[in-house]
Amino acid sequence: MKKLMALMLALVMVLLVCAGCGEKDKDLIIEPEAVASELVDGLNWDSEMVAYDEGDLRYYFDVTDETVIAGYCASTSTTEMVVAAQCEDEAAAQALMDSMSQYLSDLKMEADRYQPEEVARIDKAYLTRNGRAVVLCVSGDDRAAERVEAELKA
């Protein structure tokens, strides 16, 4: 009986440890400017990348006042961009992610009309959310998703 209780206690402890591991990502906190800058430096871009004005990012996307957001865009007419944000809660992060998804859809529609060569780049866009952190990367570099994930784990 004691062995069974010890085994049950050990099993409960393992489950608690595993559950705790799953919760770590929800508390992920990023520095948006640092993440965006690292991605700009770590990927290959067809254009020179320039910092977005924060006001422009707040105009393009559904961003709360408490959200910290930073990004870079192409200095030419390509659709390349990287945007990183740290939201105050998961609801704000999901709203921002939905807004970014809609932005990509609209951007693709416009590119299809005026810059059809950019549609493939938009199709490969990488948009992800990890807890309160949201990152969007539109790049021709096939390593973009891998680099974004590495930055979110760093």
PDB file of C-alpha atoms in Angstrom:
ATOM      1  CA  MET A   1       0.000   0.000   0.000  1.00  0.00           C
ATOM      2  CA  LYS A   2       2.854   2.387   0.831  1.00  0.00           C
ATOM      3  CA  LYS A   3       4.465   1.654  -2.537  1.00  0.00           C
ATOM      4  CA  LEU A   4       1.210   2.441  -4.319  1.00  0.00           C
ATOM      5  CA  MET A   5       0.871   5.738  -2.426  1.00  0.00           C
ATOM      6  CA  ALA A   6       4.493   6.623  -3.188  1.00  0.00           C
ATOM      7  CA  LEU A   7       3.935   5.814  -6.872  1.00  0.00           C
ATOM      8  CA  MET A   8       0.750   7.914  -6.949  1.00  0.00           C
ATOM      9  CA  LEU A   9       2.540  10.817  -5.256  1.00  0.00           C
ATOM     10  CA  ALA A  10       5.409  10.576  -7.750  1.00  0.00           C
ATOM     11  CA  LEU A  11       2.940  10.528 -10.642  1.00  0.00           C
ATOM     12  CA  VAL A  12       1.147  13.611  -9.307  1.00  0.00           C
ATOM     13  CA  MET A  13       4.468  15.428  -8.917  1.00  0.00           C
ATOM     14  CA  VAL A  14       5.465  14.570 -12.515  1.00  0.00           C
ATOM     15  CA  LEU A  15       2.118  15.850 -13.773  1.00  0.00           C
ATOM     16  CA  LEU A  16       2.522  19.087 -11.829  1.00  0.00           C
ATOM     17  CA  VAL A  17       6.013  19.599 -13.210  1.00  0.00           C
ATOM     18  CA  CYS A  18       4.779  18.941 -16.767  1.00  0.00           C
ATOM     19  CA  ALA A  19       1.856  21.315 -16.278  1.00  0.00           C
ATOM     20  CA  GLY A  20       4.264  23.969 -15.034  1.00  0.00           C
ATOM     21  CA  CYS A  21       6.405  23.525 -18.132  1.00  0.00           C
ATOM     22  CA  GLY A  22       3.404  24.136 -20.337  1.00  0.00           C
ATOM     23  CA  GLU A  23       2.629  27.402 -18.566  1.00  0.00           C
ATOM     24  CA  LYS A  24       6.061  28.953 -19.186  1.00  0.00           C
ATOM     25  CA  ASP A  25       5.207  30.045 -22.727  1.00  0.00           C
ATOM     26  CA  LYS A  26       2.170  31.971 -21.483  1.00  0.00           C
ATOM     27  CA  ASP A  27       4.484  34.188 -19.471  1.00  0.00           C
ATOM     28  CA  LEU A  28       6.881  34.814 -22.356  1.00  0.00           C
ATOM     29  CA  ILE A  29       7.991  38.426 -22.326  1.00  0.00           C
ATOM     30  CA  ILE A  30       9.877  39.861 -25.272  1.00  0.00           C
ATOM     31  CA  GLU A  31      11.481  43.180 -26.048  1.00  0.00           C
ATOM     32  CA  PRO A  32       9.798  43.953 -29.397  1.00  0.00           C
ATOM     33  CA  GLU A  33      12.555  46.270 -30.648  1.00  0.00           C
ATOM     34  CA  ALA A  34      15.258  43.713 -29.836  1.00  0.00           C
ATOM     35  CA  VAL A  35      13.348  40.845 -31.482  1.00  0.00           C
ATOM     36  CA  ALA A  36      12.584  42.865 -34.619  1.00  0.00           C
ATOM     37  CA  SER A  37      16.175  44.092 -34.848  1.00  0.00           C
ATOM     38  CA  GLU A  38      17.589  40.570 -34.448  1.00  0.00           C
ATOM     39  CA  LEU A  39      15.319  39.309 -37.216  1.00  0.00           C
ATOM     40  CA  VAL A  40      16.347  42.157 -39.517  1.00  0.00           C
ATOM     41  CA  ASP A  41      20.006  41.366 -38.834  1.00  0.00           C
ATOM     42  CA  GLY A  42      19.566  37.586 -39.061  1.00  0.00           C
ATOM     43  CA  LEU A  43      17.586  37.196 -42.286  1.00  0.00           C
ATOM     44  CA  ASN A  44      18.280  37.965 -45.929  1.00  0.00           C
ATOM     45  CA  TRP A  45      16.238  40.863 -47.294  1.00  0.00           C
ATOM     46  CA  ASP A  46      15.808  42.064 -50.867  1.00  0.00           C
ATOM     47  CA  SER A  47      15.534  45.663 -49.679  1.00  0.00           C
ATOM     48  CA  GLU A  48      17.133  47.784 -47.029  1.00  0.00           C
ATOM     49  CA  MET A  49      14.990  47.557 -43.907  1.00  0.00           C
ATOM     50  CA  VAL A  50      14.017  50.752 -42.080  1.00  0.00           C
ATOM     51  CA  ALA A  51      12.313  51.157 -38.719  1.00  0.00           C
ATOM     52  CA  TYR A  52       8.570  51.678 -38.720  1.00  0.00           C
ATOM     53  CA  ASP A  53       7.219  54.677 -36.910  1.00  0.00           C
ATOM     54  CA  GLU A  54       5.270  53.372 -33.899  1.00  0.00           C
ATOM     55  CA  GLY A  55       2.297  55.534 -34.912  1.00  0.00           C
ATOM     56  CA  ASP A  56       2.184  53.795 -38.296  1.00  0.00           C
ATOM     57  CA  LEU A  57       2.130  50.372 -36.641  1.00  0.00           C
ATOM     58  CA  ARG A  58      -0.692  51.479 -34.367  1.00  0.00           C
ATOM     59  CA  TYR A  59      -2.570  52.714 -37.439  1.00  0.00           C
ATOM     60  CA  TYR A  60      -2.113  49.488 -39.440  1.00  0.00           C
ATOM     61  CA  PHE A  61      -2.910  47.064 -36.633  1.00  0.00           C
ATOM     62  CA  ASP A  62      -5.409  46.771 -33.775  1.00  0.00           C
ATOM     63  CA  VAL A  63      -3.003  47.731 -30.980  1.00  0.00           C
ATOM     64  CA  THR A  64      -3.985  48.680 -27.442  1.00  0.00           C
ATOM     65  CA  ASP A  65      -2.313  51.614 -25.716  1.00  0.00           C
ATOM     66  CA  GLU A  66      -0.538  49.214 -23.346  1.00  0.00           C
ATOM     67  CA  THR A  67       0.982  47.120 -26.146  1.00  0.00           C
ATOM     68  CA  VAL A  68       4.659  47.669 -26.888  1.00  0.00           C
ATOM     69  CA  ILE A  69       5.241  47.287 -30.639  1.00  0.00           C
ATOM     70  CA  ALA A  70       8.202  47.735 -32.980  1.00  0.00           C
ATOM     71  CA  GLY A  71       9.006  46.783 -36.533  1.00  0.00           C
ATOM     72  CA  TYR A  72      10.866  47.301 -39.763  1.00  0.00           C
ATOM     73  CA  CYS A  73       9.698  47.551 -43.358  1.00  0.00           C
ATOM     74  CA  ALA A  74      11.334  47.606 -46.758  1.00  0.00           C
ATOM     75  CA  SER A  75      12.687  50.923 -47.965  1.00  0.00           C
ATOM     76  CA  THR A  76      11.499  50.013 -51.463  1.00  0.00           C
ATOM     77  CA  SER A  77       8.187  48.770 -52.787  1.00  0.00           C
ATOM     78  CA  THR A  78       8.586  45.158 -51.640  1.00  0.00           C
ATOM     79  CA  THR A  79       6.209  43.798 -48.995  1.00  0.00           C
ATOM     80  CA  GLU A  80       9.016  42.770 -46.649  1.00  0.00           C
ATOM     81  CA  MET A  81       8.414  43.554 -42.983  1.00  0.00           C
ATOM     82  CA  VAL A  82       8.945  42.334 -39.479  1.00  0.00           C
ATOM     83  CA  VAL A  83       6.774  43.398 -36.532  1.00  0.00           C
ATOM     84  CA  ALA A  84       7.064  42.249 -32.920  1.00  0.00           C
ATOM     85  CA  ALA A  85       4.733  43.121 -30.065  1.00  0.00           C
ATOM     86  CA  GLN A  86       4.331  42.476 -26.369  1.00  0.00           C
ATOM     87  CA  CYS A  87       0.692  42.791 -25.332  1.00  0.00           C
ATOM     88  CA  GLU A  88      -0.698  43.329 -21.856  1.00  0.00           C
ATOM     89  CA  ASP A  89      -2.773  40.143 -21.941  1.00  0.00           C
ATOM     90  CA  GLU A  90      -3.613  37.198 -24.162  1.00  0.00           C
ATOM     91  CA  ALA A  91      -6.880  38.733 -25.372  1.00  0.00           C
ATOM     92  CA  ALA A  92      -5.005  41.769 -26.694  1.00  0.00           C
ATOM     93  CA  ALA A  93      -2.415  39.463 -28.281  1.00  0.00           C
ATOM     94  CA  GLN A  94      -5.126  37.463 -30.038  1.00  0.00           C
ATOM     95  CA  ALA A  95      -6.829  40.661 -31.246  1.00  0.00           C
ATOM     96  CA  LEU A  96      -3.500  41.901 -32.606  1.00  0.00           C
ATOM     97  CA  MET A  97      -2.843  38.580 -34.303  1.00  0.00           C
ATOM     98  CA  ASP A  98      -6.297  38.681 -35.918  1.00  0.00           C
ATOM     99  CA  SER A  99      -5.631  42.244 -37.071  1.00  0.00           C
ATOM    100  CA  MET A 100      -2.280  41.235 -38.562  1.00  0.00           C
ATOM    101  CA  SER A 101      -3.896  38.306 -40.338  1.00  0.00           C
ATOM    102  CA  GLN A 102      -6.481  40.646 -41.873  1.00  0.00           C
ATOM    103  CA  TYR A 103      -3.706  43.073 -42.846  1.00  0.00           C
ATOM    104  CA  LEU A 104      -1.873  40.258 -44.652  1.00  0.00           C
ATOM    105  CA  SER A 105      -5.064  39.279 -46.466  1.00  0.00           C
ATOM    106  CA  ASP A 106      -5.621  42.881 -47.595  1.00  0.00           C
ATOM    107  CA  LEU A 107      -1.948  43.267 -48.535  1.00  0.00           C
ATOM    108  CA  LYS A 108      -2.114  40.111 -50.639  1.00  0.00           C
ATOM    109  CA  MET A 109      -5.205  41.374 -52.462  1.00  0.00           C
ATOM    110  CA  GLU A 110      -3.466  44.661 -53.277  1.00  0.00           C
ATOM    111  CA  ALA A 111      -0.245  42.918 -54.283  1.00  0.00           C
ATOM    112  CA  ASP A 112      -2.184  40.609 -56.586  1.00  0.00           C
ATOM    113  CA  ARG A 113      -3.446  43.686 -58.442  1.00  0.00           C
ATOM    114  CA  TYR A 114      -0.311  45.812 -58.526  1.00  0.00           C
ATOM    115  CA  GLN A 115       2.707  43.657 -57.589  1.00  0.00           C
ATOM    116  CA  PRO A 116       1.900  40.033 -58.438  1.00  0.00           C
ATOM    117  CA  GLU A 117       5.525  39.034 -57.848  1.00  0.00           C
ATOM    118  CA  GLU A 118       5.045  39.884 -54.146  1.00  0.00           C
ATOM    119  CA  VAL A 119       2.152  37.438 -53.618  1.00  0.00           C
ATOM    120  CA  ALA A 120       4.511  34.486 -53.108  1.00  0.00           C
ATOM    121  CA  ARG A 121       6.373  36.408 -50.395  1.00  0.00           C
ATOM    122  CA  ILE A 122       3.103  37.242 -48.606  1.00  0.00           C
ATOM    123  CA  ASP A 123       1.987  33.618 -48.895  1.00  0.00           C
ATOM    124  CA  LYS A 124       5.134  32.630 -46.986  1.00  0.00           C
ATOM    125  CA  ALA A 125       4.549  35.227 -44.252  1.00  0.00           C
ATOM    126  CA  TYR A 126       5.040  33.874 -40.760  1.00  0.00           C
ATOM    127  CA  LEU A 127       2.633  35.064 -38.076  1.00  0.00           C
ATOM    128  CA  THR A 128       2.807  33.581 -34.611  1.00  0.00           C
ATOM    129  CA  ARG A 129       1.638  34.230 -31.072  1.00  0.00           C
ATOM    130  CA  ASN A 130       3.203  32.850 -27.931  1.00  0.00           C
ATOM    131  CA  GLY A 131       1.237  33.935 -24.889  1.00  0.00           C
ATOM    132  CA  ARG A 132       1.275  37.740 -24.970  1.00  0.00           C
ATOM    133  CA  ALA A 133       3.987  38.001 -27.639  1.00  0.00           C
ATOM    134  CA  VAL A 134       3.092  38.370 -31.343  1.00  0.00           C
ATOM    135  CA  VAL A 135       5.528  38.347 -34.269  1.00  0.00           C
ATOM    136  CA  LEU A 136       4.880  38.876 -37.986  1.00  0.00           C
ATOM    137  CA  CYS A 137       7.597  38.320 -40.576  1.00  0.00           C
ATOM    138  CA  VAL A 138       7.168  38.783 -44.332  1.00  0.00           C
ATOM    139  CA  SER A 139      10.410  37.787 -46.005  1.00  0.00           C
ATOM    140  CA  GLY A 140      11.651  35.880 -49.014  1.00  0.00           C
ATOM    141  CA  ASP A 141      14.135  34.124 -46.717  1.00  0.00           C
ATOM    142  CA  ASP A 142      13.065  30.509 -46.229  1.00  0.00           C
ATOM    143  CA  ARG A 143      14.606  30.556 -42.741  1.00  0.00           C
ATOM    144  CA  ALA A 144      12.176  33.224 -41.482  1.00  0.00           C
ATOM    145  CA  ALA A 145       9.910  30.899 -39.480  1.00  0.00           C
ATOM    146  CA  GLU A 146      12.897  29.142 -37.946  1.00  0.00           C
ATOM    147  CA  ARG A 147      14.516  32.460 -36.957  1.00  0.00           C
ATOM    148  CA  VAL A 148      11.276  33.817 -35.460  1.00  0.00           C
ATOM    149  CA  GLU A 149      10.844  30.704 -33.339  1.00  0.00           C
ATOM    150  CA  ALA A 150      14.485  30.912 -32.219  1.00  0.00           C
ATOM    151  CA  GLU A 151      13.994  34.550 -31.166  1.00  0.00           C
ATOM    152  CA  LEU A 152      10.882  33.663 -29.172  1.00  0.00           C
ATOM    153  CA  LYS A 153      12.800  30.958 -27.317  1.00  0.00           C
ATOM    154  CA  ALA A 154      15.891  33.102 -26.637  1.00  0.00           C
TER     155      ALA A 154
END
